[in-house]
Short mmCIF file of C-alpha atoms and ligand atoms in Angstrom, two decimals:
data_model
loop_
_atom_site.label_atom_id
_atom_site.label_comp_id
_atom_site.label_asym_id
_atom_site.label_seq_id
_atom_site.Cartn_x
_atom_site.Cartn_y
_atom_site.Cartn_z
CA UNK A 1 -12.32 -9.74 -15.42
CA UNK A 2 -14.58 -11.89 -15.71
CA UNK A 3 -13.83 -16.10 -16.14
CA UNK A 4 -15.27 -17.38 -18.94
CA UNK A 5 -13.26 -20.86 -19.26
CA UNK A 6 -10.27 -22.77 -19.00
CA UNK A 7 -8.10 -25.31 -20.68
CA UNK A 8 -5.82 -26.85 -17.69
CA UNK A 9 -2.70 -29.41 -19.86
CA UNK A 10 0.15 -31.57 -18.01
CA UNK A 11 3.10 -31.19 -20.93
CA UNK A 12 6.67 -33.07 -21.47
CA UNK A 13 9.52 -31.29 -22.09
CA UNK A 14 13.22 -32.78 -22.52
CA UNK A 15 16.08 -30.90 -20.50
CA UNK A 16 18.72 -30.15 -22.96
CA UNK A 17 21.30 -31.09 -19.33
CA UNK A 18 20.66 -33.54 -16.66
CA UNK A 19 20.16 -31.28 -13.90
CA UNK A 20 21.83 -33.07 -11.17
CA UNK A 21 21.02 -31.78 -7.00
CA UNK A 22 21.13 -32.86 -3.55
CA UNK A 23 17.67 -34.08 -3.98
CA UNK A 24 17.54 -36.21 -7.35
CA UNK A 25 18.77 -35.67 -11.00
CA UNK A 26 15.93 -34.00 -13.27
CA UNK A 27 16.13 -34.74 -17.25
CA UNK A 28 12.96 -33.48 -18.32
CA UNK A 29 9.77 -31.12 -17.16
CA UNK A 30 6.41 -32.09 -16.53
CA UNK A 31 4.61 -29.40 -17.21
CA UNK A 32 1.29 -28.11 -15.70
CA UNK A 33 -0.24 -25.44 -17.82
CA UNK A 34 -3.12 -23.48 -18.05
CA UNK A 35 -4.98 -21.15 -19.93
CA UNK A 36 -6.86 -18.82 -18.21
CA UNK A 37 -10.14 -16.81 -20.93
CA UNK A 38 -11.92 -13.45 -20.01
CA UNK A 39 -13.19 -10.59 -22.23
CA UNK A 40 -11.88 -12.25 -25.15
CA UNK A 41 -8.49 -12.14 -23.26
CA UNK A 42 -6.25 -14.78 -22.59
CA UNK A 43 -3.94 -15.07 -19.28
CA UNK A 44 -1.15 -17.80 -19.28
CA UNK A 45 0.33 -19.66 -15.88
CA UNK A 46 3.11 -22.87 -16.02
CA UNK A 47 3.29 -24.94 -12.78
CA UNK A 48 6.74 -25.54 -11.35
CA UNK A 49 5.74 -28.47 -8.86
CA UNK A 50 7.94 -31.81 -9.72
CA UNK A 51 6.23 -35.45 -10.18
CA UNK A 52 7.86 -36.26 -7.13
CA UNK A 53 7.55 -33.76 -3.89
CA UNK A 54 11.80 -33.21 -3.51
CA UNK A 55 11.82 -30.03 -3.25
CA UNK A 56 8.23 -28.99 -1.70
CA UNK A 57 5.28 -30.80 -1.23
CA UNK A 58 3.82 -30.30 -3.84
CA UNK A 59 3.52 -32.40 -7.14
CA UNK A 60 1.95 -31.97 -10.52
CA UNK A 61 -1.01 -34.72 -9.95
CA UNK A 62 -1.85 -32.97 -6.73
CA UNK A 63 -1.72 -29.91 -8.41
CA UNK A 64 -4.29 -30.67 -11.33
CA UNK A 65 -6.47 -32.21 -8.70
CA UNK A 66 -6.94 -29.07 -6.48
CA UNK A 67 -7.19 -26.83 -9.68
CA UNK A 68 -9.42 -29.24 -11.91
CA UNK A 69 -11.93 -30.04 -8.53
CA UNK A 70 -11.80 -27.15 -6.39
CA UNK A 71 -9.87 -23.64 -7.65
CA UNK A 72 -11.25 -23.38 -11.41
CA UNK A 73 -15.10 -24.39 -10.45
CA UNK A 74 -14.67 -21.69 -7.11
CA UNK A 75 -13.67 -18.97 -9.74
CA UNK A 76 -14.97 -20.20 -13.16
CA UNK A 77 -18.52 -17.64 -14.05
CA UNK A 78 -17.32 -15.03 -11.55
CA UNK A 79 -15.60 -11.37 -11.65
CA UNK A 80 -12.98 -10.53 -10.14
CA UNK A 81 -11.78 -6.72 -10.18
CA UNK A 82 -8.38 -7.48 -9.64
CA UNK A 83 -5.73 -10.36 -8.70
CA UNK A 84 -6.30 -9.65 -4.71
CA UNK A 85 -10.24 -10.12 -5.04
CA UNK A 86 -9.06 -13.71 -6.88
CA UNK A 87 -6.77 -14.74 -3.86
CA UNK A 88 -8.98 -13.90 -1.13
CA UNK A 89 -11.88 -16.98 -3.43
CA UNK A 90 -8.77 -19.47 -2.47
CA UNK A 91 -7.91 -18.07 0.24
CA UNK A 92 -9.72 -20.68 2.71
CA UNK A 93 -8.06 -23.41 1.16
CA UNK A 94 -4.86 -23.82 2.99
CA UNK A 95 -1.48 -24.20 1.97
CA UNK A 96 -0.60 -25.50 -1.57
CA UNK A 97 0.78 -22.31 -2.76
CA UNK A 98 2.54 -23.55 -6.14
CA UNK A 99 -0.80 -24.47 -7.29
CA UNK A 100 -2.78 -21.54 -6.05
CA UNK A 101 0.25 -19.91 -8.11
CA UNK A 102 -0.97 -21.65 -11.53
CA UNK A 103 -4.38 -19.44 -11.68
CA UNK A 104 -2.79 -16.61 -9.54
CA UNK A 105 -0.53 -15.89 -12.07
CA UNK A 106 -2.49 -16.84 -15.02
CA UNK A 107 -5.03 -14.24 -13.70
CA UNK A 108 -2.67 -11.53 -13.30
CA UNK A 109 -1.07 -11.86 -17.03
CA UNK A 110 -5.35 -11.71 -18.13
CA UNK A 111 -5.31 -8.57 -15.42
CA UNK A 112 -2.62 -6.44 -17.29
CA UNK A 113 -3.58 -7.47 -20.45
CA UNK A 114 -7.24 -6.04 -19.50
CA UNK A 115 -5.44 -3.11 -18.43
CA UNK A 116 -3.50 -2.59 -22.31
CA UNK A 117 -0.43 -2.84 -20.37
CA UNK A 118 3.00 -4.99 -19.96
CA UNK A 119 2.88 -7.08 -16.54
CA UNK A 120 5.97 -5.15 -15.45
CA UNK A 121 4.00 -2.16 -14.86
CA UNK A 122 1.14 -2.96 -13.11
CA UNK A 123 3.67 -4.97 -10.35
CA UNK A 124 5.70 -1.92 -10.24
CA UNK A 125 8.74 -2.57 -11.64
CA UNK A 126 11.63 -0.16 -12.27
CA UNK A 127 13.45 -1.99 -14.92
CA UNK A 128 13.57 -3.25 -18.34
CA UNK A 129 15.83 -6.24 -18.32
CA UNK A 130 16.91 -8.84 -15.18
CA UNK A 131 20.60 -9.18 -14.37
CA UNK A 132 21.34 -12.85 -14.67
CA UNK A 133 23.41 -15.35 -13.51
CA UNK A 134 23.53 -19.49 -13.89
CA UNK A 135 22.76 -22.60 -11.30
CA UNK A 136 24.67 -25.51 -12.35
CA UNK A 137 23.95 -28.34 -11.45
CA UNK A 138 26.32 -31.11 -9.84
CA UNK A 139 28.91 -32.02 -12.25
CA UNK A 140 31.02 -35.83 -12.39
CA UNK A 141 33.74 -33.98 -12.10
CA UNK A 142 36.07 -31.23 -10.80
CA UNK A 143 37.64 -30.54 -13.66
CA UNK A 144 33.67 -30.93 -15.31
CA UNK A 145 33.17 -28.13 -13.29
CA UNK A 146 35.15 -25.31 -14.26
CA UNK A 147 34.66 -26.13 -17.58
CA UNK A 148 31.15 -25.11 -16.84
CA UNK A 149 32.01 -22.25 -14.40
CA UNK A 150 34.38 -21.05 -17.42
CA UNK A 151 31.93 -21.21 -20.18
CA UNK A 152 29.24 -19.60 -18.48
CA UNK A 153 31.60 -17.22 -16.98
CA UNK A 154 32.68 -16.51 -20.63
CA UNK A 155 28.78 -15.97 -21.83
CA UNK A 156 28.37 -13.24 -19.74
CA UNK A 157 26.85 -14.48 -17.04
CA UNK A 158 27.12 -12.53 -14.09
CA UNK A 159 26.63 -15.31 -10.96
CA UNK A 160 27.37 -18.81 -10.95
CA UNK A 161 25.68 -20.60 -8.37
CA UNK A 162 26.99 -24.35 -7.90
CA UNK A 163 24.69 -26.89 -6.36
CA UNK A 164 26.33 -28.66 -3.34
CA UNK A 165 25.95 -31.34 -0.94
CA UNK A 166 27.71 -33.50 1.99
CA UNK A 167 30.67 -34.78 0.55
CA UNK A 168 30.00 -32.13 -2.93
CA UNK A 169 31.26 -28.84 -1.29
CA UNK A 170 34.15 -27.71 0.29
CA UNK A 171 36.60 -29.28 -2.77
CA UNK A 172 34.41 -28.64 -5.33
CA UNK A 173 33.93 -24.77 -4.01
CA UNK A 174 37.76 -23.92 -2.99
CA UNK A 175 38.83 -25.49 -6.88
CA UNK A 176 36.22 -22.93 -8.07
CA UNK A 177 37.15 -19.67 -6.21
CA UNK A 178 40.95 -20.63 -6.80
CA UNK A 179 40.24 -20.55 -11.01
CA UNK A 180 37.85 -17.66 -10.76
CA UNK A 181 39.10 -15.76 -8.31
CA UNK A 182 36.97 -12.38 -8.78
CA UNK A 183 33.29 -14.33 -10.45
CA UNK A 184 30.23 -14.05 -8.04
CA UNK A 185 30.27 -17.98 -6.52
CA UNK A 186 27.39 -19.01 -4.32
CA UNK A 187 26.34 -22.25 -3.43
CA UNK A 188 22.58 -24.13 -3.28
CA UNK A 189 21.96 -27.36 -0.83
CA UNK A 190 18.45 -27.37 -0.88
CA UNK A 191 18.02 -28.89 2.59
CA UNK A 192 21.17 -31.11 2.02
CA UNK A 193 22.73 -30.34 5.25
CA UNK A 194 21.62 -30.65 9.05
CA UNK A 195 22.92 -28.06 11.57
CA UNK A 196 25.23 -31.16 13.16
CA UNK A 197 27.51 -30.16 10.18
CA UNK A 198 28.04 -26.84 11.07
CA UNK A 199 31.54 -27.25 11.02
CA UNK A 200 32.12 -28.48 7.32
CA UNK A 201 29.13 -25.57 6.98
CA UNK A 202 32.01 -23.07 8.45
CA UNK A 203 35.23 -23.93 6.37
CA UNK A 204 32.82 -22.53 3.76
CA UNK A 205 33.52 -18.85 5.00
CA UNK A 206 36.89 -19.10 3.75
CA UNK A 207 35.61 -19.01 -0.32
CA UNK A 208 33.86 -15.27 0.08
CA UNK A 209 30.63 -16.93 -1.33
CA UNK A 210 27.94 -14.44 -1.55
CA UNK A 211 25.45 -16.48 0.04
CA UNK A 212 24.64 -19.87 0.70
CA UNK A 213 21.28 -21.06 -0.15
CA UNK A 214 18.81 -23.00 2.49
CA UNK A 215 21.89 -25.78 3.59
CA UNK A 216 19.46 -26.92 6.52
CA UNK A 217 15.84 -28.61 6.60
CA UNK A 218 13.39 -27.55 3.67
CA UNK A 219 10.40 -25.39 5.76
CA UNK A 220 13.26 -24.78 9.04
CA UNK A 221 14.06 -21.24 10.43
CA UNK A 222 15.01 -21.59 13.83
CA UNK A 223 18.36 -23.71 12.44
CA UNK A 224 19.10 -21.34 9.78
CA UNK A 225 19.38 -18.30 12.64
CA UNK A 226 21.48 -20.43 14.74
CA UNK A 227 23.53 -21.28 11.72
CA UNK A 228 23.97 -17.86 10.72
CA UNK A 229 25.13 -16.57 13.64
CA UNK A 230 28.11 -18.90 13.47
CA UNK A 231 29.17 -18.25 10.35
CA UNK A 232 30.13 -14.82 7.89
CA UNK A 233 28.43 -16.55 5.19
CA UNK A 234 25.52 -15.03 4.38
CA UNK A 235 22.45 -17.42 4.46
CA UNK A 236 19.55 -17.13 1.65
CA UNK A 237 16.57 -18.71 2.28
CA UNK A 238 14.81 -20.65 -0.52
CA UNK A 239 12.40 -23.89 -0.09
CA UNK A 240 11.68 -22.16 3.34
CA UNK A 241 10.03 -19.29 2.40
CA UNK A 242 6.22 -20.02 1.09
CA UNK A 243 4.48 -16.90 2.09
CA UNK A 244 4.80 -13.17 3.96
CA UNK A 245 3.91 -14.82 6.92
CA UNK A 246 6.91 -17.40 6.98
CA UNK A 247 9.57 -14.27 5.48
CA UNK A 248 7.95 -12.04 8.43
CA UNK A 249 9.28 -14.95 10.80
CA UNK A 250 12.68 -15.32 9.04
CA UNK A 251 13.22 -11.64 9.55
CA UNK A 252 12.51 -11.24 13.42
CA UNK A 253 14.89 -14.50 13.47
CA UNK A 254 17.67 -13.70 11.19
CA UNK A 255 17.49 -16.71 9.41
CA UNK A 256 18.59 -15.28 6.32
CA UNK A 257 20.32 -12.18 4.97
CA UNK A 258 19.35 -12.65 1.81
CA UNK A 259 16.02 -13.93 -0.43
CA UNK A 260 15.35 -16.40 -3.16
CA UNK A 261 12.09 -15.00 -4.32
CA UNK A 262 10.14 -17.99 -6.96
CA UNK A 263 6.48 -16.80 -6.93
CA UNK A 264 5.65 -20.06 -7.76
CA UNK A 265 6.52 -21.19 -4.23
CA UNK A 266 4.72 -18.02 -2.47
CA UNK A 267 1.70 -18.87 -4.08
CA UNK A 268 2.19 -16.07 -6.85
CA UNK A 269 3.11 -12.64 -7.50
CA UNK A 270 0.84 -11.00 -4.84
CA UNK A 271 2.13 -12.86 -2.11
CA UNK A 272 5.61 -12.13 -3.50
CA UNK A 273 5.08 -8.46 -3.53
CA UNK A 274 3.76 -9.02 0.03
CA UNK A 275 7.32 -10.29 0.76
CA UNK A 276 9.38 -7.71 -1.54
CA UNK A 277 7.61 -5.21 0.63
CA UNK A 278 9.07 -6.55 4.09
CA UNK A 279 12.25 -7.17 2.50
CA UNK A 280 12.85 -3.73 1.14
CA UNK A 281 11.71 -2.05 4.23
CA UNK A 282 13.85 -4.12 5.97
CA UNK A 283 17.31 -3.37 3.59
CA UNK A 284 17.29 -7.73 2.89
CA UNK A 285 18.70 -8.40 -0.56
CA UNK A 286 16.18 -10.10 -3.20
CA UNK A 287 16.97 -12.08 -6.08
CA UNK A 288 14.34 -14.26 -8.64
CA UNK A 289 14.61 -17.95 -8.49
CA UNK A 290 14.05 -20.71 -11.09
CA UNK A 291 12.62 -24.29 -11.69
CA UNK A 292 13.82 -24.75 -14.47
CA UNK A 293 10.53 -23.04 -16.34
CA UNK A 294 9.83 -23.40 -19.19
CA UNK A 295 9.03 -19.97 -21.43
CA UNK A 296 5.76 -18.88 -19.73
CA UNK A 297 6.77 -19.29 -16.08
CA UNK A 298 10.71 -17.50 -17.15
CA UNK A 299 8.43 -14.33 -18.76
CA UNK A 300 6.32 -14.42 -15.22
CA UNK A 301 9.71 -14.40 -13.05
CA UNK A 302 11.05 -11.68 -15.49
CA UNK A 303 7.93 -9.45 -15.22
CA UNK A 304 8.55 -9.54 -11.11
CA UNK A 305 11.93 -9.03 -10.84
CA UNK A 306 11.59 -5.65 -12.11
CA UNK A 307 10.72 -4.56 -9.33
CA UNK A 308 13.02 -2.40 -6.83
CA UNK A 309 14.18 -4.68 -4.16
CA UNK A 310 15.70 -7.29 -6.84
CA UNK A 311 19.55 -6.85 -6.62
CA UNK A 312 20.94 -10.18 -7.32
CA UNK A 313 21.69 -11.72 -9.97
CA UNK A 314 18.37 -13.78 -10.86
CA UNK A 315 18.59 -17.80 -11.62
CA UNK A 316 17.09 -16.53 -15.29
CA UNK A 317 18.98 -18.35 -17.73
CA UNK A 318 18.33 -18.37 -21.50
CA UNK A 319 15.57 -20.41 -22.56
CA UNK A 320 18.30 -22.47 -25.28
CA UNK A 321 20.30 -23.69 -22.22
CA UNK A 322 17.03 -25.48 -21.13
CA UNK A 323 15.69 -26.05 -24.49
CA UNK A 324 15.84 -27.62 -28.23
CA UNK A 325 12.34 -25.71 -28.29
CA UNK A 326 10.66 -23.41 -25.89
CA UNK A 327 7.05 -23.87 -25.65
CA UNK A 328 6.76 -19.47 -26.40
CA UNK A 329 7.23 -17.81 -29.93
CA UNK A 330 9.68 -15.76 -28.32
CA UNK A 331 13.23 -16.10 -27.52
CA UNK A 332 14.01 -15.39 -23.61
CA UNK A 333 18.16 -14.44 -23.86
CA UNK A 334 20.01 -13.53 -21.72
CA UNK A 335 23.09 -11.11 -23.52
CA UNK A 336 26.07 -10.35 -21.70
CA UNK A 337 24.07 -11.20 -18.31
CA UNK A 338 20.91 -8.93 -18.75
CA UNK A 339 17.38 -10.99 -19.52
CA UNK A 340 15.58 -7.81 -21.61
CA UNK A 341 11.78 -8.05 -20.01
CA UNK A 342 9.16 -9.30 -22.83
CA UNK A 343 7.28 -6.37 -24.46
CA UNK A 344 3.69 -5.61 -25.35
CA UNK A 345 0.81 -6.07 -23.02
CA UNK A 346 0.58 -9.31 -19.94
CA UNK A 347 3.52 -11.54 -19.67
CA UNK A 348 3.89 -10.71 -23.78
CA UNK A 349 4.51 -14.33 -24.72
CA UNK A 350 2.38 -16.80 -27.17
CA UNK A 351 2.15 -20.29 -27.20
CA UNK A 352 3.44 -22.32 -29.92
CA UNK A 353 0.10 -24.51 -30.24
CA UNK A 354 1.51 -26.61 -32.45
CA UNK A 355 4.38 -27.66 -30.16
CA UNK A 356 2.36 -27.64 -26.98
CA UNK A 357 -0.52 -29.93 -29.13
CA UNK A 358 2.69 -32.38 -29.58
CA UNK A 359 3.84 -32.71 -25.59
CA UNK A 360 1.01 -32.36 -24.07
CA UNK A 361 -0.04 -35.80 -21.75
CA UNK A 362 -3.45 -34.56 -20.36
CA UNK A 363 -6.15 -32.05 -21.08
CA UNK A 364 -9.00 -30.79 -19.89
CA UNK A 365 -11.20 -27.78 -20.57
CA UNK A 366 -13.46 -25.63 -18.97
CA UNK A 367 -16.08 -23.56 -19.02
CA UNK A 368 -18.59 -21.36 -16.67
CA UNK A 369 -21.61 -22.59 -17.51
O1 OSB B 1 16.72 -24.60 -5.95
O2 OSB B 1 16.89 -23.22 -6.77
C1 OSB B 1 16.79 -24.01 -6.63
C2 OSB B 1 15.45 -26.04 -9.43
C3 OSB B 1 14.79 -26.79 -9.33
C4 OSB B 1 14.36 -26.69 -7.97
C5 OSB B 1 15.36 -26.04 -7.16
C6 OSB B 1 15.62 -25.15 -7.73
C7 OSB B 1 16.56 -25.31 -9.25
C8 OSB B 1 17.23 -24.46 -9.56
C9 OSB B 1 17.09 -23.97 -10.59
O3 OSB B 1 18.60 -24.00 -8.86
C10 OSB B 1 17.38 -22.71 -11.68
C11 OSB B 1 17.03 -22.83 -12.76
O4 OSB B 1 16.19 -22.54 -12.99
O5 OSB B 1 18.04 -22.06 -13.80
MG1 MG B 2 17.35 -23.62 -4.08
#
């Protein structure tokens, strides 16, 4: 596949809800959108980095800089036989997996379109619908939380994940567990605790959570391994898993019993396939994470989540939960907690160009010569 041109945009899309986590409050997404052109086809990629480095270190502007000045000039005008070859061209540049993933994932879309196949088939998926849950932000009160949990369970979501932080953890989770004894319940701390909070985390064992997500440092493995030896609740790693190498080390240390996969955090689909293979051989269950994606990122995540080791419900909820209007034509909606994977070649979704134009804050077109 010869890469002929690229269009990079920054969009702003308001969220329908205020999303509070241990690291801050989000009310809108600032989205880096890449359209990659080659052989008469178009591939799409969506950045998940935020304006500020509160989740991982990358930001919208750091990724824009790398794509504009380094990665796209490196690949435009060249012919790559497969996604692995494109990744090799980016490999000398260290880190920055989210910036690389925008390009790598757009290339997978283009590559699958070149083969005339849906992306899930090219990636090796084994199903055409994905089990999904919801990630609920920190609510003003416990009563608000109970209402939100009830509503989403009645909509059919198969797992409820609550964002927690010190001072908003045991009590709210206990209230939800008492009201919904059968619900599959998890908690996500986004690195808000230290190893010295161990007694507080140990108490959560009473509540039969399916797992607790990333309680400790955003780059840590060792303390998670220490904590996992002390608590019964399985630890799920999110922030710390930025590559297959990190996943291998996490497995060796036994830093977590469950992995959250976000292809954007890992540098793209290729690296995610490597983590999938490792997890599958070790029997570690996977689930698809989310970064409040718009339609392009959500579609990519759905295709990847069709692989066999994704055995727990993902954070891929209906697009209408997040947006008044999504940036793609296709409605990505779950029914009874099952989300169908878009059909057609590649990721199977198409941009609503007039809407994209309206919400564009910045854009640049780059061609091969
Ligand atoms: O930790 O999984 C996380 C959103 C932004 C940053 C980090 C996380 C999240 C979510 C949202 O939990 C999941 C979703 O897309 O609904
Ligand atoms: Mg998380």
